[in-house]
Short mmCIF file of C-alpha atoms in Angstrom, two decimals:
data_model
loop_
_atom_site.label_atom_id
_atom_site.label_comp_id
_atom_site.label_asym_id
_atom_site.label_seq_id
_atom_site.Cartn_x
_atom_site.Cartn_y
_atom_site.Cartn_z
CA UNK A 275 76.61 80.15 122.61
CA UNK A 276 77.72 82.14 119.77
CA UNK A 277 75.25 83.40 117.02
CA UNK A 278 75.94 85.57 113.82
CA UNK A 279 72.86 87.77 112.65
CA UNK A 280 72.46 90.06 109.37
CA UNK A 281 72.89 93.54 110.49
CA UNK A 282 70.52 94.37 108.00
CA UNK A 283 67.21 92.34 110.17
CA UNK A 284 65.72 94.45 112.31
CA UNK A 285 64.16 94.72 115.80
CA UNK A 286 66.52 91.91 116.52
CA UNK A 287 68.74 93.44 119.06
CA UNK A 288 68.92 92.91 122.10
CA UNK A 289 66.60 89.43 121.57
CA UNK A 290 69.92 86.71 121.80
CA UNK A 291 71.92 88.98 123.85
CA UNK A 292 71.16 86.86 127.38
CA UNK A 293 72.29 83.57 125.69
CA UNK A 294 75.35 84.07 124.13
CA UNK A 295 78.04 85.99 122.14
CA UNK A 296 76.21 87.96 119.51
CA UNK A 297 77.53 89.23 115.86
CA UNK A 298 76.01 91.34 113.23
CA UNK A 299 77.51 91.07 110.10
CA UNK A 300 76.68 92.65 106.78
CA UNK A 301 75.34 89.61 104.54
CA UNK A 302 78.50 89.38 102.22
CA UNK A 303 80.89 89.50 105.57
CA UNK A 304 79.23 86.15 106.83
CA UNK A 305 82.17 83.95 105.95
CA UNK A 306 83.56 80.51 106.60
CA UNK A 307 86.24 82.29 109.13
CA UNK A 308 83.41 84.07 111.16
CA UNK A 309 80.60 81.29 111.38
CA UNK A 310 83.47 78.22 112.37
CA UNK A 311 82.70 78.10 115.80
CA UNK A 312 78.64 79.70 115.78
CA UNK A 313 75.80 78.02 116.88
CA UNK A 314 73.19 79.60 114.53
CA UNK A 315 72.82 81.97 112.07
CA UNK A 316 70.27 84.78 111.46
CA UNK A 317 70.12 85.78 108.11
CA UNK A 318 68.30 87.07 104.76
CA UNK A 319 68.81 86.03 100.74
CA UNK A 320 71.72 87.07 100.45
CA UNK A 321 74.14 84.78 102.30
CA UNK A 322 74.25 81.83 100.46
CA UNK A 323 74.44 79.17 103.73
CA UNK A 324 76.20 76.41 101.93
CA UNK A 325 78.95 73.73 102.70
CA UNK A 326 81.60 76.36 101.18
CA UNK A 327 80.15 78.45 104.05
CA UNK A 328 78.92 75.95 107.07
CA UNK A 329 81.72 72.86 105.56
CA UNK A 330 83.99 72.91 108.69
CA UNK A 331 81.60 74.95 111.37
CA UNK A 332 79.86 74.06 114.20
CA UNK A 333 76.32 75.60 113.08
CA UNK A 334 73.53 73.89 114.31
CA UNK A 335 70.71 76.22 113.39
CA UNK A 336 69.94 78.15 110.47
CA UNK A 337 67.01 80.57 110.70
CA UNK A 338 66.47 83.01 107.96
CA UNK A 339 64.30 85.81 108.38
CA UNK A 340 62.40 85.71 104.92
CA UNK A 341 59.76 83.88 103.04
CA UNK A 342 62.44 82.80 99.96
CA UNK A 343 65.14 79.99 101.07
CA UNK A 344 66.62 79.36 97.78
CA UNK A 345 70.13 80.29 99.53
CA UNK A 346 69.95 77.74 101.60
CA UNK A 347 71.33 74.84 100.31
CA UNK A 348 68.42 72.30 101.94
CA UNK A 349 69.74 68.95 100.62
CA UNK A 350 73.38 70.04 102.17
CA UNK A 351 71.92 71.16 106.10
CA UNK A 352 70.27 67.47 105.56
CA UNK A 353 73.32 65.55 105.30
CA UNK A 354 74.98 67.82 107.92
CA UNK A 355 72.23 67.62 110.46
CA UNK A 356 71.85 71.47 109.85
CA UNK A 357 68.45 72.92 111.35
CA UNK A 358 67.03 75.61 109.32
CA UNK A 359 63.97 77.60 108.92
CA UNK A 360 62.57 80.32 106.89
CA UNK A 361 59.35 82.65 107.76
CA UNK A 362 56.39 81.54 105.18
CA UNK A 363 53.65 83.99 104.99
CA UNK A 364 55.98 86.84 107.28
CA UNK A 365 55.41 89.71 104.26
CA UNK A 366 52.94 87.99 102.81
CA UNK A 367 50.46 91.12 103.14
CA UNK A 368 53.53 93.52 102.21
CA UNK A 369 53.56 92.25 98.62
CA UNK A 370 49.95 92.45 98.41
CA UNK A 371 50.08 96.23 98.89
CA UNK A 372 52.59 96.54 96.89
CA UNK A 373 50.96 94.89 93.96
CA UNK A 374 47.70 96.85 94.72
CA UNK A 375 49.58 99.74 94.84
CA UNK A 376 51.38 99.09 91.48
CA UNK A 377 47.98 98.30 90.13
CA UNK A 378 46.57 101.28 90.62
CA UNK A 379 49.21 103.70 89.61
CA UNK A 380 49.42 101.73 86.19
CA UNK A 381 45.46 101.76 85.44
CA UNK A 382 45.14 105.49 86.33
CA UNK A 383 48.20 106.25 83.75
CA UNK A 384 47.02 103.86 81.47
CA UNK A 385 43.21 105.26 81.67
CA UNK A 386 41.65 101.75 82.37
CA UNK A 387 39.87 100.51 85.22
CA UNK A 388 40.66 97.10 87.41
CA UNK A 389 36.90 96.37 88.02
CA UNK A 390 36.12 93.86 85.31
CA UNK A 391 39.56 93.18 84.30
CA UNK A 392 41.15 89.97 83.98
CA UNK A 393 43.96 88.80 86.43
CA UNK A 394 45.95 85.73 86.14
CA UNK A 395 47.94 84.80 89.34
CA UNK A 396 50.69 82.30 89.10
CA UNK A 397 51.58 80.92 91.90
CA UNK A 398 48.65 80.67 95.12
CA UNK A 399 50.39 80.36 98.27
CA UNK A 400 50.52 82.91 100.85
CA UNK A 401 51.37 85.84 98.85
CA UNK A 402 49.50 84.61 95.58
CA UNK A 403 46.32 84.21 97.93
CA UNK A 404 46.20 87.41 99.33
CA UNK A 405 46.42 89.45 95.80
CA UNK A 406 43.67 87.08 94.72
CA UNK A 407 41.32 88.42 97.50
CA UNK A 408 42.11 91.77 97.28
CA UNK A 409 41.41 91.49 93.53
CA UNK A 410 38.33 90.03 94.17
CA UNK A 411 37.86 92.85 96.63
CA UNK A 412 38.09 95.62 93.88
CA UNK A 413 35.34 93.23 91.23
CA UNK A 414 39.06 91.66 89.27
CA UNK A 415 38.00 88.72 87.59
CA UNK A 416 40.64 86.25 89.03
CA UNK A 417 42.26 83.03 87.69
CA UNK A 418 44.52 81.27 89.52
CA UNK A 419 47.03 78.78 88.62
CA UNK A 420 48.91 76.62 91.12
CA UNK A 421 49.87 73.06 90.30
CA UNK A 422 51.10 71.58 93.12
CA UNK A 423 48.45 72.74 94.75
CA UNK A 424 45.72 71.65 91.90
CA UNK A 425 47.47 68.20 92.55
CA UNK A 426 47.00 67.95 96.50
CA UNK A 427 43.24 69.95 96.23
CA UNK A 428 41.42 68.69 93.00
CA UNK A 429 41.13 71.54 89.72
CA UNK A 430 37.71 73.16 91.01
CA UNK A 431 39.40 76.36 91.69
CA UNK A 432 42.47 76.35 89.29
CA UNK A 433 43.28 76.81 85.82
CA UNK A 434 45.93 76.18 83.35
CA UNK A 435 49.09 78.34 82.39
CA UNK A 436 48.12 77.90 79.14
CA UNK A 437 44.66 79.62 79.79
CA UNK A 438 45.90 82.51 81.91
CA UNK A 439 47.93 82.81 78.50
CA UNK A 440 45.14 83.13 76.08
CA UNK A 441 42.69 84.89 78.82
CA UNK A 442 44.90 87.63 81.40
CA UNK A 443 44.14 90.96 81.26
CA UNK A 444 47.50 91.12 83.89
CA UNK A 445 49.36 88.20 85.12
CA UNK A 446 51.10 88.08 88.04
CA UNK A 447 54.12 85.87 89.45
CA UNK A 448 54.09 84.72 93.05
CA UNK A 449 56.09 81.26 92.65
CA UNK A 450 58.81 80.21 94.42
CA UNK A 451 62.26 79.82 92.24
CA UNK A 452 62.81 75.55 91.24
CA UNK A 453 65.31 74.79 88.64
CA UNK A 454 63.93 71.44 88.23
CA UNK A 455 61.30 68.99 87.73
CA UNK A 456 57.77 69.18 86.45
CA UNK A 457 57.24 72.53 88.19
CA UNK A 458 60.26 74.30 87.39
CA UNK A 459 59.66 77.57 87.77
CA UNK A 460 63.11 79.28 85.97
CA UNK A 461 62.34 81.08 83.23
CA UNK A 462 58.79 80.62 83.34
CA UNK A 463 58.38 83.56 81.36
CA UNK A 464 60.72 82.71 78.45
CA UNK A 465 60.26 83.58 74.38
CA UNK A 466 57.88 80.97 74.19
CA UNK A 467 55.92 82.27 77.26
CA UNK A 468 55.48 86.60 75.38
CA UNK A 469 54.79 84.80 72.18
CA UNK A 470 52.05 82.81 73.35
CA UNK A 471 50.29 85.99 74.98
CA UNK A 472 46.64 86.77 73.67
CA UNK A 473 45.88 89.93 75.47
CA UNK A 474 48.93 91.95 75.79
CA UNK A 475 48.62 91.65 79.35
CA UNK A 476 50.74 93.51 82.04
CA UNK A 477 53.53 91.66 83.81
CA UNK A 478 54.60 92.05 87.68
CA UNK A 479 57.21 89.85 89.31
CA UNK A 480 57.43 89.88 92.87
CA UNK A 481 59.26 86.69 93.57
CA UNK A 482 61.88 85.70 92.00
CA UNK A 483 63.98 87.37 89.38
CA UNK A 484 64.97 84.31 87.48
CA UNK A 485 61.33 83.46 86.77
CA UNK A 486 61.61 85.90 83.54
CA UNK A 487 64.05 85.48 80.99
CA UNK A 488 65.68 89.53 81.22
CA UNK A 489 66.13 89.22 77.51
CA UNK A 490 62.55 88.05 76.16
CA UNK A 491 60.81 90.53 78.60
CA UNK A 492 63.14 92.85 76.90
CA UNK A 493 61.91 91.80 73.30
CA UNK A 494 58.35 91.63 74.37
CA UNK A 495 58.22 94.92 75.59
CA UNK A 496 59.92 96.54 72.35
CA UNK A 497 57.47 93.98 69.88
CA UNK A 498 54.56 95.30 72.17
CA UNK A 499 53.78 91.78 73.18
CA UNK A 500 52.66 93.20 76.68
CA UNK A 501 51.13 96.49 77.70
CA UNK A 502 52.97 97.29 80.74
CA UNK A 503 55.54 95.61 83.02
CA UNK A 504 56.31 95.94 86.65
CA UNK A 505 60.10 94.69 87.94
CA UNK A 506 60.75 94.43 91.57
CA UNK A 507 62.59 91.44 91.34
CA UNK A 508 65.55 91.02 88.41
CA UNK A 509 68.29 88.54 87.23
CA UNK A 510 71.77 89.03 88.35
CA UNK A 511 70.84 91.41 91.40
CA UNK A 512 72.09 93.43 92.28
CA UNK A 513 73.66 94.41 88.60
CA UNK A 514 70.91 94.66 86.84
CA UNK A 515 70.05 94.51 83.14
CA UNK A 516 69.81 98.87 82.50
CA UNK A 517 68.17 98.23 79.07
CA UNK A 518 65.27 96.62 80.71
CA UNK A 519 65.13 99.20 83.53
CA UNK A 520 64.52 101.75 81.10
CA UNK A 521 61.90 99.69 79.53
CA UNK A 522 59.10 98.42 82.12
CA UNK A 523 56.73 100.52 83.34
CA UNK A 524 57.31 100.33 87.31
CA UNK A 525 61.00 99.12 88.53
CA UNK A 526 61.80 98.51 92.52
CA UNK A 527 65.03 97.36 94.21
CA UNK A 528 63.48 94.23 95.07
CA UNK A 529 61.45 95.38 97.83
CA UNK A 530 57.82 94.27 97.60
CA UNK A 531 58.15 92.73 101.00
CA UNK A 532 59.58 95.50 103.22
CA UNK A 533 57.04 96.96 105.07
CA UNK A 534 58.05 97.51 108.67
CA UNK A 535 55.38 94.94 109.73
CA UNK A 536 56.72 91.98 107.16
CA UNK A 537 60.43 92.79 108.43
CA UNK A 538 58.78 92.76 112.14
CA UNK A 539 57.04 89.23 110.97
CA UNK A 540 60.29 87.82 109.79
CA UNK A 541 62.41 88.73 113.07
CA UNK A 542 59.57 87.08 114.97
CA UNK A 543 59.50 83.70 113.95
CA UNK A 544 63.23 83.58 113.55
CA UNK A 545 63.66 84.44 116.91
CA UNK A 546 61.17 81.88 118.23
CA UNK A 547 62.57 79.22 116.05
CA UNK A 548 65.66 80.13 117.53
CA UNK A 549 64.59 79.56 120.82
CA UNK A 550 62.45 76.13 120.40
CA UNK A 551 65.78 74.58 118.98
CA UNK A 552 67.90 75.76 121.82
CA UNK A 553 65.37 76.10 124.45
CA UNK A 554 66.43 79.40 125.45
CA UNK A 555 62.43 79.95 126.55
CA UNK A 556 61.69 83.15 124.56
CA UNK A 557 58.88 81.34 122.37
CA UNK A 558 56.69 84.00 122.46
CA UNK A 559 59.26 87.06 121.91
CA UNK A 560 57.75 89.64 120.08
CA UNK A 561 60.16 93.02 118.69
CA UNK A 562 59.73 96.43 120.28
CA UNK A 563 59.39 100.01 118.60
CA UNK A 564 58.41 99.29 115.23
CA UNK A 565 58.50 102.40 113.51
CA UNK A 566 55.63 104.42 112.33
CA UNK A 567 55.38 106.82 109.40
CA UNK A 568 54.68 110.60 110.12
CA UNK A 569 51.37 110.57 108.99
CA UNK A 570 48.78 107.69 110.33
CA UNK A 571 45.37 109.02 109.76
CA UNK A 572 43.81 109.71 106.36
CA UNK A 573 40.89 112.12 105.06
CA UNK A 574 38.71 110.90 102.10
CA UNK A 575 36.26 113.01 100.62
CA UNK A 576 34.29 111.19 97.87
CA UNK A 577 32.31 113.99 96.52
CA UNK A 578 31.60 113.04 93.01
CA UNK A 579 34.59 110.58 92.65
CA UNK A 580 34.64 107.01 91.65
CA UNK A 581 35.10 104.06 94.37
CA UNK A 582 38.76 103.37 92.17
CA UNK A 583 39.98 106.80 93.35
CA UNK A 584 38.64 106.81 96.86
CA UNK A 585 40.44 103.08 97.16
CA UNK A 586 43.50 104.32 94.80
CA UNK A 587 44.06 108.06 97.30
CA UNK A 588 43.83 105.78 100.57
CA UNK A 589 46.12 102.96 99.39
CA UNK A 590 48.92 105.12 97.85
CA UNK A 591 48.71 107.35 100.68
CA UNK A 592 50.44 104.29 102.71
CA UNK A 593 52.42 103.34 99.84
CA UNK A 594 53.14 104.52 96.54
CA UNK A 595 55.31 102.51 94.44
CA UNK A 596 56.25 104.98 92.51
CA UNK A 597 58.81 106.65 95.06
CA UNK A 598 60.49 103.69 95.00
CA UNK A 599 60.88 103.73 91.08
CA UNK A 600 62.30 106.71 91.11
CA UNK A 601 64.73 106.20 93.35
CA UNK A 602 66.11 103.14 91.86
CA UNK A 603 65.76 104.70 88.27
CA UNK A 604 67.83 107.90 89.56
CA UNK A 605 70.62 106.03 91.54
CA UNK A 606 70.19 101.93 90.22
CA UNK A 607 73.96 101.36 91.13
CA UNK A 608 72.89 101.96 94.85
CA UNK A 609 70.29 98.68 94.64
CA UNK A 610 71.74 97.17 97.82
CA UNK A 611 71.86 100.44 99.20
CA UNK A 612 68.57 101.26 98.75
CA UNK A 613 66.84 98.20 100.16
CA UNK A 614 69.49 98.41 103.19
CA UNK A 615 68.30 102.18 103.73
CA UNK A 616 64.55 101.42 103.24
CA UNK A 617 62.23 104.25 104.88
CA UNK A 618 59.37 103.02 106.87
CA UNK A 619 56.54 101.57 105.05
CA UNK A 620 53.77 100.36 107.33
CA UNK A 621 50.54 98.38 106.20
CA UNK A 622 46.93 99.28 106.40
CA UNK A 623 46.33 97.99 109.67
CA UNK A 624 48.32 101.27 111.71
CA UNK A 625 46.10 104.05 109.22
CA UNK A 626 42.89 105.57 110.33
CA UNK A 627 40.66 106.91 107.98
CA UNK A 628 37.94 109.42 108.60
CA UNK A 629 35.53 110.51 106.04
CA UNK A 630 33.15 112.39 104.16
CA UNK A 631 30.44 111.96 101.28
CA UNK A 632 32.13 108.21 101.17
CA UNK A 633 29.77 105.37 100.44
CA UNK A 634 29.53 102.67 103.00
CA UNK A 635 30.13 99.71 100.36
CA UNK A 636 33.54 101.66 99.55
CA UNK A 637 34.34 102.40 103.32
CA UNK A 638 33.46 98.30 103.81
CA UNK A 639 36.24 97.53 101.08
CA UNK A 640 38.58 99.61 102.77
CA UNK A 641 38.06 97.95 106.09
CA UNK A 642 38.39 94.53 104.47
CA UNK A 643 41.53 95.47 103.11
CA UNK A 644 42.58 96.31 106.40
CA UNK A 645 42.50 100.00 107.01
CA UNK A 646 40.83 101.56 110.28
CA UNK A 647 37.52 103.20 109.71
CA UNK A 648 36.59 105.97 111.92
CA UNK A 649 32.99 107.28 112.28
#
């Protein structure tokens, strides 16, 4: 067997090595020549697996290591009796502490704080569900808006665009990117979208960069239609727009989802896709040596401080977002560069926290949100 795998997805070698001929390719290197005679492919967003690409190959198998599968052409791997498979959920709890994390950082510079505030989430599957607990965690008053999912559940739980519109406080975009039908999601945030906004809310896109029209965030910002923005995901990446980079309050290289543990996640269930479809008998593979950050245990003192700073020192001590917008804003030609070279970033789960003068409700928060609590 022959398979071709994104040198870029790690923890992988090694896994296919007993079944066939292996190759790892930088995305953009994946090309008609190299995949002719593969059996599967391995990949990320950005090789687009297509019939310019798969046309006159012998691909059977298609697994791509990420939650997104826009760059799979679906409709084609139909016709073609392509298999192909993406990892829902795999960074799921990445984003969320990146959009805590992003959260934080803007309401301490902008002197406000989350408890009370107003959060629309667009977009409620496994990413959009996790921010809405951890909001709900810190006292956010949450409104979520999902249609498809209004549609399949009944509206108890869900609310309108047009009412996260009139009512956010912050809205954030968790959608997948559709170009078409009744739940189109490109340009979701368009002229009409700023225009309509009743709060001046702040803006964070995590998904997609399509889902915001570069130009009217651009215009909103300057009329002072919003109060903040947050960019981790843009149009035309990796060239992106350098008047809005200037502009929005937080901008990443589209990396929300890179913690170690989401990139671990995503090699997983690639791997055991992989090996249901070919019965190779690795189901339950799992990677080795995921790498840990110097520093896994954290002191709190919460002498005279609020529960916002306690929760805001612990969670930016695992990540703070605004590393990562410095680097891009120093260097934003290296984009690809800088989510190839991504240092580790591990989730709460692998941090120990030990404590002093720290209430136990606050300490109870922190566990929820995953952290280790020692006595």
């Amino acid at each position: 067997m022959k398979f071709i795998i994104d040198d870029k997805i790690p923890y992988i070698k090694g896994a296919l090595e007993p079944f066939g001929d292996v190759i790892y390719l930088p995305g953009p290197k994946t090309t008609p020549e190299i995949v002719q005679d593969a059996d599967a492919i391995v990949t990320r967003t950005r090789t687009i697996c297509n019939e310019s690409l798969l046309g006159n190959s012998s691909v059977k198998m298609i697994a791509t290591a990420t939650i997104g599968y826009d760059h799979i052409d679906t409709e084609y791997c139909k016709q073609a009796g392509i298999e192909w498979t993406n990892a829902p959920g795999c960074n799921s709890k990445s984003v969320e502490q990146y959009v805590l994390s992003a959260l934080l950082v803007l309401a301490e510079q902008k002197g406000f704080e989350l408890k009370g505030k107003t959060i629309g989430i667009i977009g409620v599957g496994q990413v959009g569900s996790k921010v809405a607990r951890v909001c709900e965690l810190l006292g956010m008053n949450v409104l979520l808006n999902d249609p498809p999912r209004e549609r399949a559940e009944g509206p108890e739980q869900f609310v309108s665009f047009q009412h996260i519109i009139a009512k956010a406080d912050i809205i954030t975009f968790h959608v997948p990117l559709t170009m078409q039908g009744e739940d189109a999601t490109f340009h979701m945030a368009d002229t009409l979208f700023f225009e309509s906004l009743q709060q001046c809310p702040i803006i964070l896109n995590t998904c997609r960069g399509e889902v915001i029209d570069t130009f009217a965030a651009e215009t909103a910002i300057e009329r002072g239609q919003v109060s903040g923005m947050v960019m981790d995901c843009w149009e035309r990446e990796p060239q992106i727009d350098q008047n809005l980079l200037q502009l929005v309050d937080l901008a990443t290289p589209h990396i929300a989802g890179y913690s170690k543990d989401g990139k671990a996640n995503g090699t997983t269930m690639s791997v055991q896709a992989i090996s249901r479809f070919f019965n190779l008998g690795i189901d339950d593979w799992q990677p080795q040596g995921v790498d840990l950050p110097e520093q896994t245990k954290i002191h709190l003192n919460g002498l005279n401080r609020t529960e916002e700073a306690i929760i805001r020192e612990a969670v930016l001590f695992t990540y703070d977002i605004r590393e990562d917008d410095q680097r891009l804003r120093t260097q934003p030609e290296l984009f690809e560069q800088l989510r190839g070279d991504y240092p580790v970033r591990r989730e709460y789960p692998v941090f120990h926290i030990t404590h002093e003068g720290v209430d136990e409700k606050i300490l109870e928060k922190l566990s929820k949100l995953g952290f280790n609590i020692e006595n």
